[in-house]
Short mmCIF file of C-alpha atoms in Angstrom, two decimals:
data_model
loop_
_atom_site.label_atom_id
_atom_site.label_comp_id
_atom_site.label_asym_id
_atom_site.label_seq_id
_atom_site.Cartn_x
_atom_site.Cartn_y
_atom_site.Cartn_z
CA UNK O 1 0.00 0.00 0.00
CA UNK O 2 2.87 2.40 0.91
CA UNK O 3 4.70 0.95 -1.79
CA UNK O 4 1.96 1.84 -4.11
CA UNK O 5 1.58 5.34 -2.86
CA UNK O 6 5.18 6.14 -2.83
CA UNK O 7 5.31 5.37 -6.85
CA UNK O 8 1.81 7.24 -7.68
CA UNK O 9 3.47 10.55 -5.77
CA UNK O 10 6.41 9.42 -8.05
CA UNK O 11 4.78 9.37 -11.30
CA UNK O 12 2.87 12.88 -10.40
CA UNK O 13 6.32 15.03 -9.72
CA UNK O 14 7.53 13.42 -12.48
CA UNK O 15 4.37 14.80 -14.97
CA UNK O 16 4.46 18.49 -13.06
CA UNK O 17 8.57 18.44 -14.38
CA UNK O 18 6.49 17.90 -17.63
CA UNK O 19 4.81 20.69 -17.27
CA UNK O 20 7.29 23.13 -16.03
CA UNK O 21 9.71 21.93 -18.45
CA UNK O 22 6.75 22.67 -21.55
CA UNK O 23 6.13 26.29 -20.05
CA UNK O 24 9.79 27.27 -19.24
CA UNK O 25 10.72 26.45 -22.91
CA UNK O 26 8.03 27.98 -24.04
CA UNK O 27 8.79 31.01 -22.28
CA UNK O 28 12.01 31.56 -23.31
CA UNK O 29 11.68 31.63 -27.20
CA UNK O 30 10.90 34.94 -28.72
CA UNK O 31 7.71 35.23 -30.47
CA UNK O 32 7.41 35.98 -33.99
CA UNK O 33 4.77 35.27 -37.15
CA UNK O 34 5.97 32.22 -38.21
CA UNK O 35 6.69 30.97 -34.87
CA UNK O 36 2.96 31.09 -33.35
CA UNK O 37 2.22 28.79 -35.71
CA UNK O 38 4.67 26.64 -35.12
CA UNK O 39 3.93 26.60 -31.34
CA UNK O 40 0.46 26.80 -31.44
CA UNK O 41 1.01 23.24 -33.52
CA UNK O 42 3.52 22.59 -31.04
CA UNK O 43 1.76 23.47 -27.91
CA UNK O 44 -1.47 21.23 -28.97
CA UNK O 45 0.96 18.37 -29.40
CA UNK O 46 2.35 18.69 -25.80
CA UNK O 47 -0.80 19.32 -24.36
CA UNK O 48 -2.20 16.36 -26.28
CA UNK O 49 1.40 14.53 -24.41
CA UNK O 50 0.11 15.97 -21.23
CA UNK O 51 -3.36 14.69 -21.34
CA UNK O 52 -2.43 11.20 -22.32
CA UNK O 53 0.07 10.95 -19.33
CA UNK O 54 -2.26 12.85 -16.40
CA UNK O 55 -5.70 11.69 -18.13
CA UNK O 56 -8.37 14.66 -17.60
CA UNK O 57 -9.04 14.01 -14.20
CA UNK O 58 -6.78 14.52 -11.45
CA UNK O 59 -5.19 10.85 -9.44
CA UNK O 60 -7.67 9.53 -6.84
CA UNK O 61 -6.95 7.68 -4.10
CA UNK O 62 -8.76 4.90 -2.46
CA UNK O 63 -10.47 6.50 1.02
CA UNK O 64 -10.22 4.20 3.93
CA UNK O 65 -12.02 4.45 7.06
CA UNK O 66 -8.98 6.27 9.32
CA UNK O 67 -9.00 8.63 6.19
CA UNK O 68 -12.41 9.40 6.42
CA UNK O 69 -12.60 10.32 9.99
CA UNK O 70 -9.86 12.28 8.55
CA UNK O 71 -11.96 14.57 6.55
CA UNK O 72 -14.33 14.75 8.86
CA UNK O 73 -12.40 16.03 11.44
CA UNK O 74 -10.33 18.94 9.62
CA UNK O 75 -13.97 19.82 7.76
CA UNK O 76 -13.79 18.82 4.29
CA UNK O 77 -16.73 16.75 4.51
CA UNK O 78 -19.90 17.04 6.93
CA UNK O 79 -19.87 13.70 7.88
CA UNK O 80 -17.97 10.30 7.09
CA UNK O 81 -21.73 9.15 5.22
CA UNK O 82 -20.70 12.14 2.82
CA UNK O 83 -17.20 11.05 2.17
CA UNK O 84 -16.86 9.50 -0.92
CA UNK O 85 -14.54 6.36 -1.98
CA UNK O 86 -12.43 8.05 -4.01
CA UNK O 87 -10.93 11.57 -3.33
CA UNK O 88 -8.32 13.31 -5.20
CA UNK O 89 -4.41 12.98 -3.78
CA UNK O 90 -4.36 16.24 -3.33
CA UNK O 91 -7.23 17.04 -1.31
CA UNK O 92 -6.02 13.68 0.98
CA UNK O 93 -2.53 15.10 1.37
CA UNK O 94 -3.84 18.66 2.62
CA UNK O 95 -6.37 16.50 4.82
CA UNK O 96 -3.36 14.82 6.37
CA UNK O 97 -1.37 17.43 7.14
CA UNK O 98 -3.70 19.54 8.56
CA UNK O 99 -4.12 16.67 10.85
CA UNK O 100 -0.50 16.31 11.36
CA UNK O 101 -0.63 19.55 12.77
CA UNK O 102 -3.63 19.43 14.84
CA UNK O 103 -1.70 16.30 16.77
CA UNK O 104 0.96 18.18 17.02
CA UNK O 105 -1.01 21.50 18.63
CA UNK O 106 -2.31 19.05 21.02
CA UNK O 107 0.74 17.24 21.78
CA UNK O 108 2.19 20.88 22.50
CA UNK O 109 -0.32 21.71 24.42
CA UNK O 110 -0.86 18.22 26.48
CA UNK O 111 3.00 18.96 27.13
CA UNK O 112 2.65 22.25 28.49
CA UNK O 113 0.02 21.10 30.42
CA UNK O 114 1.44 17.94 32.16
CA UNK O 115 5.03 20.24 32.95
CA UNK O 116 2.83 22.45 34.88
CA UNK O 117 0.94 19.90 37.16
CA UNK O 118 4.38 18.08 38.02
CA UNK O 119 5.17 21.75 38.76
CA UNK O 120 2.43 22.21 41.29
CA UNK O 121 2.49 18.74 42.60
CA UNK O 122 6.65 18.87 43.19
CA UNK O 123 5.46 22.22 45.38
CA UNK O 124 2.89 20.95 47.19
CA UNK O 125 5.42 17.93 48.16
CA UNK O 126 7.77 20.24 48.86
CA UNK O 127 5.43 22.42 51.40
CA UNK O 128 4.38 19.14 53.15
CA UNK O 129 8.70 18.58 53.54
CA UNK O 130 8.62 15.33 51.48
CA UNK O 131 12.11 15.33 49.56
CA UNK O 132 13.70 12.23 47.91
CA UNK O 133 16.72 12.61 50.92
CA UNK O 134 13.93 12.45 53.36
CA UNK O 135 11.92 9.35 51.41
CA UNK O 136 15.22 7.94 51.27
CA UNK O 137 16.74 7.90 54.80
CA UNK O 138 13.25 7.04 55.84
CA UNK O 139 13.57 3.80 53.80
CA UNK O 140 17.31 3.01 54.91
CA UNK O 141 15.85 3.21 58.23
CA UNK O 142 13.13 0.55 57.99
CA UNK O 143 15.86 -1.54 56.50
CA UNK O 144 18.04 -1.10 59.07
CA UNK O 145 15.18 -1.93 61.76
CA UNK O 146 13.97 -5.19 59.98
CA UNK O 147 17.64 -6.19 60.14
CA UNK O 148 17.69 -5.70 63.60
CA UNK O 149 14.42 -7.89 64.23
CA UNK O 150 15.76 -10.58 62.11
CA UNK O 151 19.35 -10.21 64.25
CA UNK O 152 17.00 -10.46 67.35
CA UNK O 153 14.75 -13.75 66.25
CA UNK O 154 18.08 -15.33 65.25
CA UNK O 155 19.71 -15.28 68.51
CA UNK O 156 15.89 -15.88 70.39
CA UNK O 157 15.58 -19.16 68.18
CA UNK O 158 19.19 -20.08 68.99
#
């Protein structure tokens, strides 16, 4: 599927290079008389190239369901019933990104959000005196007094 995808993108940069290349030549030649006819003749034989490679509608691309909840969800369609099963690659590429960057908002945002409540709950820790020295000489101390015990039951039992 990626595979497939990857060569499709492929195959359309290569006909926009067609395209560029037919207007930058195009460009550059100075127009006279006898050439307009010429590149009138000429220019109805590219586009005539053009139109056989891109066909005269645009690449569509199979919707699935992820990629209709998609275009729901960054409004190019009402609802995923409206969506139909083929949309242009174009229109699913601007979908995606302006996903990509709604994650991304939110991912900012969630971030933002979860520094500031280990902010407030480190303070609030801090106010009550807990510290990781104080957690941790507390523990080395109920080590030290189960050791004891156990030293105690030893010699008892011997």
């Amino acid at each position: 599927m990626f595979c497939i995808r990857l060569t499709r993108q492929f195959k359309l940069s290569r006909v926009r290079q067609l395209h560029s290349t037919v207007n930058v030549k195009n460009e550059n030649k100075v127009v006279s008389e006898t050439s307009k006819t010429a590149e009138t003749s000429q220019s109805t034989v590219n586009k005539e190239k053009v139109d056989f490679v891109t066909g005269t509608r645009p690449p569509m691309h199979a919707v699935s369901s992820m990629d209709k909840r998609i275009l729901v969800w960054v409004k190019r369609f009402p609802s995923i019933d409206q969506v139909p099963d083929y949309v242009s690659y174009q229109c699913i590429q601007h979908a995606h990104t302006k996903a990509r960057i709604r994650v991304c908002f939110i991912m900012f945002f969630l971030g933002i959000v979860i520094c500031v409540a280990a902010v407030v709950a480190g303070k609030r820790e801090a106010a009550s005196g807990k510290s990781i020295a104080t957690e941790r000489v507390k523990w080395y101390m109920e080590i030290k007094k189960k050791a004891e015990e156990e030293k105690k039951n030893a010699e008892n039992v011997q």
